[in-house]
PDB file of C-alpha atoms in Angstrom:
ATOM      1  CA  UNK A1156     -83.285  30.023  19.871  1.00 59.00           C
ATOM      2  CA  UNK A1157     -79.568  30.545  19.868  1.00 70.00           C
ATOM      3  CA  UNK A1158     -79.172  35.118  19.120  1.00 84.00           C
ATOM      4  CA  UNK A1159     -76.660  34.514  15.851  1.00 87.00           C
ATOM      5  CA  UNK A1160     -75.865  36.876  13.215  1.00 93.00           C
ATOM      6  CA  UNK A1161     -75.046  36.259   9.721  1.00 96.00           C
ATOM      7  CA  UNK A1162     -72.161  38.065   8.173  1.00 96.00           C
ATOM      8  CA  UNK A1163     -69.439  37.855   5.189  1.00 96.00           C
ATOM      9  CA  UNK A1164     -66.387  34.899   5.887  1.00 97.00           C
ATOM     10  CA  UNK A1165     -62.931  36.628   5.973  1.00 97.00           C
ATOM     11  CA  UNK A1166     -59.726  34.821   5.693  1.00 97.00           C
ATOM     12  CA  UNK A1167     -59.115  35.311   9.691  1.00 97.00           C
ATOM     13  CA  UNK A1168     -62.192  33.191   9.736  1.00 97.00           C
ATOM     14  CA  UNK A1169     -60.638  30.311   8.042  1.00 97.00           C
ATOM     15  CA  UNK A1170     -59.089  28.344  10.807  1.00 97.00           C
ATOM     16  CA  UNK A1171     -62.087  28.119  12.817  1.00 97.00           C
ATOM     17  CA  UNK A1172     -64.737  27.321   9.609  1.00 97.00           C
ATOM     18  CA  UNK A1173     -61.742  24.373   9.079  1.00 97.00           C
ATOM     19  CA  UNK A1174     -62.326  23.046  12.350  1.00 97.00           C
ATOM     20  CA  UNK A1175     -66.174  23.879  11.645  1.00 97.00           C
ATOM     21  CA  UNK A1176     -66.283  21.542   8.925  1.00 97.00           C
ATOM     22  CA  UNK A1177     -64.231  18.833  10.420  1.00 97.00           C
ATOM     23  CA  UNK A1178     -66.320  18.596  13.441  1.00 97.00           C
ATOM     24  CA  UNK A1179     -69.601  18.362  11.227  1.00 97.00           C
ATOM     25  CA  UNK A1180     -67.902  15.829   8.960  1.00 96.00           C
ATOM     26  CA  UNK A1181     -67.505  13.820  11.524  1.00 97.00           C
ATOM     27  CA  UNK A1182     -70.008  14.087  13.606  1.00 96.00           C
ATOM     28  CA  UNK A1183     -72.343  13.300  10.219  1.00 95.00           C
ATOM     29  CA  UNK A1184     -69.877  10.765   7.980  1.00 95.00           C
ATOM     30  CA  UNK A1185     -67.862   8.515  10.719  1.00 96.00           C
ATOM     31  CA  UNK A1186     -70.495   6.175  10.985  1.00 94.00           C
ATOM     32  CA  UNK A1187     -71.137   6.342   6.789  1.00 93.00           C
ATOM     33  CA  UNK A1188     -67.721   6.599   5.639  1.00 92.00           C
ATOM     34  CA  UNK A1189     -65.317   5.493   8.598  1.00 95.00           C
ATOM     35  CA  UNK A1190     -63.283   8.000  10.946  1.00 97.00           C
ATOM     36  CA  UNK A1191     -60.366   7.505   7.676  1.00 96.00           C
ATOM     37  CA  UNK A1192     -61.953   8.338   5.307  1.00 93.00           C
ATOM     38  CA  UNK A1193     -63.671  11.859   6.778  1.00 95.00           C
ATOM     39  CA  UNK A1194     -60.146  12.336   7.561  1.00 96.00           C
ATOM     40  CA  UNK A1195     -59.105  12.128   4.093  1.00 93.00           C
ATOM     41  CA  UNK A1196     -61.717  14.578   2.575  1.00 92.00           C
ATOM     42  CA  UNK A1197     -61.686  17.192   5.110  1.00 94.00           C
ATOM     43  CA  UNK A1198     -58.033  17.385   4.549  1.00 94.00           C
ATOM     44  CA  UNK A1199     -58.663  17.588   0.709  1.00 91.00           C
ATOM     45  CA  UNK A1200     -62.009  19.189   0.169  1.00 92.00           C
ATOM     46  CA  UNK A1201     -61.419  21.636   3.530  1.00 94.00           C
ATOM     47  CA  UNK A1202     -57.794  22.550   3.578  1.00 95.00           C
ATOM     48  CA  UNK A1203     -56.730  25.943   3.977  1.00 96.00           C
ATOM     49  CA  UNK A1204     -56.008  26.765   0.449  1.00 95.00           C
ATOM     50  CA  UNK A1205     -58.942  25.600  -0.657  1.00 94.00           C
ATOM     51  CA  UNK A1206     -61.241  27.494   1.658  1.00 96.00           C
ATOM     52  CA  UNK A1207     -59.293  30.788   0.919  1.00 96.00           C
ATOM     53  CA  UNK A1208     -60.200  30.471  -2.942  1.00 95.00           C
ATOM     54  CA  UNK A1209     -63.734  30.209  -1.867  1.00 95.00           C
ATOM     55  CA  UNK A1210     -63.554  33.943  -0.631  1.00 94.00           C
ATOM     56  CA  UNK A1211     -61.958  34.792  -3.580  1.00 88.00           C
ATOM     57  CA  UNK A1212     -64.838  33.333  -6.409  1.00 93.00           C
ATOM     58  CA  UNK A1213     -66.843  35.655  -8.349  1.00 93.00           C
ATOM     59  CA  UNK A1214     -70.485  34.766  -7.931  1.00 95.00           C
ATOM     60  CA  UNK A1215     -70.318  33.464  -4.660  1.00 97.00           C
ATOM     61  CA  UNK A1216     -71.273  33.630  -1.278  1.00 97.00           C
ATOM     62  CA  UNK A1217     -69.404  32.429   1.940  1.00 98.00           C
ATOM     63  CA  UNK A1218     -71.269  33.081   4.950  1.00 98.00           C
ATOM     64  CA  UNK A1219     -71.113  32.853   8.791  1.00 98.00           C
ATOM     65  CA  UNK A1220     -73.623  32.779  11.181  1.00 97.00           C
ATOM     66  CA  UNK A1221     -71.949  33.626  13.984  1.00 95.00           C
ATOM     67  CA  UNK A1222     -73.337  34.172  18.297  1.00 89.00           C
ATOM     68  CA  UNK A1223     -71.688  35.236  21.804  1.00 86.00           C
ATOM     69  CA  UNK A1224     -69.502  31.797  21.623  1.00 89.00           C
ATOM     70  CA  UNK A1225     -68.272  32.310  18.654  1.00 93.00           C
ATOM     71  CA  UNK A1226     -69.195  31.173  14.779  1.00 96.00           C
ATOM     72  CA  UNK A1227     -71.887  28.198  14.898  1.00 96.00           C
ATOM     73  CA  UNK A1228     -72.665  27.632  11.042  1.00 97.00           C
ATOM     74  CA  UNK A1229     -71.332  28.499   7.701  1.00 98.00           C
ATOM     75  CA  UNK A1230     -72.306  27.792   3.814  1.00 98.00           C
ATOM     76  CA  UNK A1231     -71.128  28.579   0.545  1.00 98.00           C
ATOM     77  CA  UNK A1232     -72.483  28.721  -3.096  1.00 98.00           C
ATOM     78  CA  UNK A1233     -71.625  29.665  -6.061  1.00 97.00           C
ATOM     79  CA  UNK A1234     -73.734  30.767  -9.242  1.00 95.00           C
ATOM     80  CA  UNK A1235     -72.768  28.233 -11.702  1.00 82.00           C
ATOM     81  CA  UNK A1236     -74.947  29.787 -14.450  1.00 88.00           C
ATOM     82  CA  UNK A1237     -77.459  32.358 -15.117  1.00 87.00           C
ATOM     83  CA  UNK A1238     -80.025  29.746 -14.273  1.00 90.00           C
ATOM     84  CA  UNK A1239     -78.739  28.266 -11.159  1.00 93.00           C
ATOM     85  CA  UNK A1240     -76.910  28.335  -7.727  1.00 96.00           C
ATOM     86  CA  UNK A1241     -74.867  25.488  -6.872  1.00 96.00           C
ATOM     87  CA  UNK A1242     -74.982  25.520  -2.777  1.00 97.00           C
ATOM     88  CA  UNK A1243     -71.767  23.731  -2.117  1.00 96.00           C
ATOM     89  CA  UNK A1244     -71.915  23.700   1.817  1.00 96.00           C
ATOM     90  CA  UNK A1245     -74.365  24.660   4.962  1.00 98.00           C
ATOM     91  CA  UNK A1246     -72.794  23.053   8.351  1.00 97.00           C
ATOM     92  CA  UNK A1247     -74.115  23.820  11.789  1.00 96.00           C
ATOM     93  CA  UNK A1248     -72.282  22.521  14.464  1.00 96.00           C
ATOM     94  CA  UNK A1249     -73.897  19.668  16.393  1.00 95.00           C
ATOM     95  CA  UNK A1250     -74.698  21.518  19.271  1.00 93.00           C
ATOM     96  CA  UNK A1251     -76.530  24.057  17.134  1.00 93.00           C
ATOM     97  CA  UNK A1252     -78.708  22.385  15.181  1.00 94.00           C
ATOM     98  CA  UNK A1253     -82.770  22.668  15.095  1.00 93.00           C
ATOM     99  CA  UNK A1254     -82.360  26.419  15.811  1.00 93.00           C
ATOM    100  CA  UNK A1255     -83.328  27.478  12.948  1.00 94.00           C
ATOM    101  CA  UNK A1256     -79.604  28.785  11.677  1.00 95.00           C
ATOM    102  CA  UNK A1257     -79.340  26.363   8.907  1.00 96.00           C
ATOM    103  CA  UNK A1258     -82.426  27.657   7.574  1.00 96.00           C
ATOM    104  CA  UNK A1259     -81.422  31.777   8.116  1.00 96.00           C
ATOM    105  CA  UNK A1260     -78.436  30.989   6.097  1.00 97.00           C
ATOM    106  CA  UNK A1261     -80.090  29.325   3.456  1.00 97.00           C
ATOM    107  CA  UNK A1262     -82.558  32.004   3.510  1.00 96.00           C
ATOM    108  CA  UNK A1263     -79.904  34.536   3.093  1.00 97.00           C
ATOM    109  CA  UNK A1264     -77.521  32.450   0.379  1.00 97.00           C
ATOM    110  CA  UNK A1265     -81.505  32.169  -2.144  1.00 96.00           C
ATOM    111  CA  UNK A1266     -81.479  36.449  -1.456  1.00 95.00           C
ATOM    112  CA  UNK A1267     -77.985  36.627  -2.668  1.00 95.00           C
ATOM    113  CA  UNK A1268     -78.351  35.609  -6.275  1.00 95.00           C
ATOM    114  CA  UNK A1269     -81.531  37.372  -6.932  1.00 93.00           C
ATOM    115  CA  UNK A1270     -81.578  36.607 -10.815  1.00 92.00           C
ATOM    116  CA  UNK A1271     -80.949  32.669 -10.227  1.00 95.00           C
ATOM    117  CA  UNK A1272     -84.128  30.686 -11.163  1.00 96.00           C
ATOM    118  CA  UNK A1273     -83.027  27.830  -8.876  1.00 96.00           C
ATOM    119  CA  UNK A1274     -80.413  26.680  -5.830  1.00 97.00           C
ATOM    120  CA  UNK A1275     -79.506  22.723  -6.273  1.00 96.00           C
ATOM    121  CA  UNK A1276     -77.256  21.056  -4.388  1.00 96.00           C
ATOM    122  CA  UNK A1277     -75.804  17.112  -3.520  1.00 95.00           C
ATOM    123  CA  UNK A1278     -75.917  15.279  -0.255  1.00 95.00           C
ATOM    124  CA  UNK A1279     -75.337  12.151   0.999  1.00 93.00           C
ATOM    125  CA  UNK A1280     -78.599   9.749   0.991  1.00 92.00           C
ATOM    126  CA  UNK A1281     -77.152   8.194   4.137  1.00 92.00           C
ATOM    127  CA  UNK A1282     -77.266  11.720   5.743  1.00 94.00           C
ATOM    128  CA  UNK A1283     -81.125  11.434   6.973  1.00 94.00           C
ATOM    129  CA  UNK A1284     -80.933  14.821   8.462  1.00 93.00           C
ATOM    130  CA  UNK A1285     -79.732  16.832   6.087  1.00 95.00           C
ATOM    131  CA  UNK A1286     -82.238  15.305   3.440  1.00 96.00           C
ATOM    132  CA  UNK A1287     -85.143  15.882   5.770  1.00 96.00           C
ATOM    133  CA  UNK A1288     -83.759  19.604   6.497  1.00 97.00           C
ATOM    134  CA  UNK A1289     -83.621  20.070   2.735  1.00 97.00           C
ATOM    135  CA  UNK A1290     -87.266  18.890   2.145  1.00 97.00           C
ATOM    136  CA  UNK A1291     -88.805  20.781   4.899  1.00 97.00           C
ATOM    137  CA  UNK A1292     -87.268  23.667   3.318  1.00 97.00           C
ATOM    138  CA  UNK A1293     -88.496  22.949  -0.399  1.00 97.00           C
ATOM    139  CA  UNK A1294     -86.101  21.223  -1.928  1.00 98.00           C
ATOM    140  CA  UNK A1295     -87.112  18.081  -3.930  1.00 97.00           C
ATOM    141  CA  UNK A1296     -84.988  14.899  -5.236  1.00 97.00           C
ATOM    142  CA  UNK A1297     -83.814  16.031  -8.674  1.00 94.00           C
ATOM    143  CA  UNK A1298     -81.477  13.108  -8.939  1.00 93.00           C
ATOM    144  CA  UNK A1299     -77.954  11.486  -8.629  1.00 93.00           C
ATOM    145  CA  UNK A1300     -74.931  11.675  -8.750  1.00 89.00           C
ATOM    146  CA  UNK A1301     -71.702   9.116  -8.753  1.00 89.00           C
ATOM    147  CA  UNK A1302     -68.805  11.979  -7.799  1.00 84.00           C
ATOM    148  CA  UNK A1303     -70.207  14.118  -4.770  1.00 87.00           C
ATOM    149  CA  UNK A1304     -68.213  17.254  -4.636  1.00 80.00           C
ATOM    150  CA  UNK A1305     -65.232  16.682  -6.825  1.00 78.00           C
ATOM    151  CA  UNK A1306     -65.246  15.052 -10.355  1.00 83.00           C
ATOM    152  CA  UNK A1307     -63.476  11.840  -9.511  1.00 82.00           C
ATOM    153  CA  UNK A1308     -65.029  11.505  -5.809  1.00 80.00           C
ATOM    154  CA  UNK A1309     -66.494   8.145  -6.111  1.00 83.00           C
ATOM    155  CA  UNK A1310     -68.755   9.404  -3.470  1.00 84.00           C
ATOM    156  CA  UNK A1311     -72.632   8.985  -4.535  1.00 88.00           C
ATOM    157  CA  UNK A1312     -75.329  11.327  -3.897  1.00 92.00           C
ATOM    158  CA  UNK A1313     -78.804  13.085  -4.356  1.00 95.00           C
ATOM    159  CA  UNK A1314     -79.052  15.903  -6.194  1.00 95.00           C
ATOM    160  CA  UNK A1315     -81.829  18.339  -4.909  1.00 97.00           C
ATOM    161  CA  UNK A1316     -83.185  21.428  -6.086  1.00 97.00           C
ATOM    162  CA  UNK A1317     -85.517  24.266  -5.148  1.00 97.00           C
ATOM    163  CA  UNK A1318     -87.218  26.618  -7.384  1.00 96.00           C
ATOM    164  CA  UNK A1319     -86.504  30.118  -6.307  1.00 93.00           C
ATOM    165  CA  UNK A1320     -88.945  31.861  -9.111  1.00 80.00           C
TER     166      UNK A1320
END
């Protein structure tokens, strides 16, 4: 087991959680979506700017889990309502997976919003991995959804929740 730490994102952190994210995406979505079109969303949905308001949200959470080589895994959610956490992201970098960070920082994004009665979030059905990950860690099909991560997307998805109560 990799010896990681979990700890608050700052905006120094930002660069590297870009490059992160862009190395999971494709890693994950090249052979889903083509090498373009990860290209394309990582420049929109992980830009600079875009990361940065994520520190700034009220209700949130942006988290690193981070070791001796540096930061290995990050996620983000948001409280979307009284009722429910939206987790937004959890990326691990390839060579980090089945280590058991994916599942510290979900563990530590559910003790975060201690008055949320559930955590859902979308993924790709394509994404095997992830949808396995999410089920061995309770999270069940709730549905779908035709505009993963953005309103006008186009990008399909399952919607999964857990029950946190």
């Amino acid at each position: 087991k990799l010896n990681t730490y979990i700890r608050t994102a700052n905006e120094r952190d930002l660069p590297i959680v870009q490059n992160l994210l862009r190395t999971c995406w494709h890693a994950t979505y090249d052979g889903i979506y083509g090498i373009d079109q990860v290209r394309a969303i990582t420049r929109d949905w992980h830009s600079l700017d875009k990361l940065k308001n994520s520190l700034d949200q009220p209700y949130s959470e942006f988290i690193l889990s981070e070791g001796a080589k540096g930061i290995a895994a990050m996620a983000y959610a948001k409280q979307a309502n009284p009722e429910f956490v939206m987790l937004q992201q959890l990326y691990v970098l390839p060579e980090y997976q089945r280590q058991g960070i994916g599942r510290e920082l979900l563990a530590e994004i559910e003790s975060a919003f201690p008055d949320a009665k559930a955590i859902r979030l979308e993924v790709e059905a394509a994404n095997f991995g992830a949808v396995e990950f999410y089920e061995k860690c309770g999270f069940t099909v709730d549905g779908e959804t035709e505009n993963c991560g953005k309103p006008t997307s186009g990008i399909r998805a399952l919607v999964m929740r857990k029950s946190l109560r």
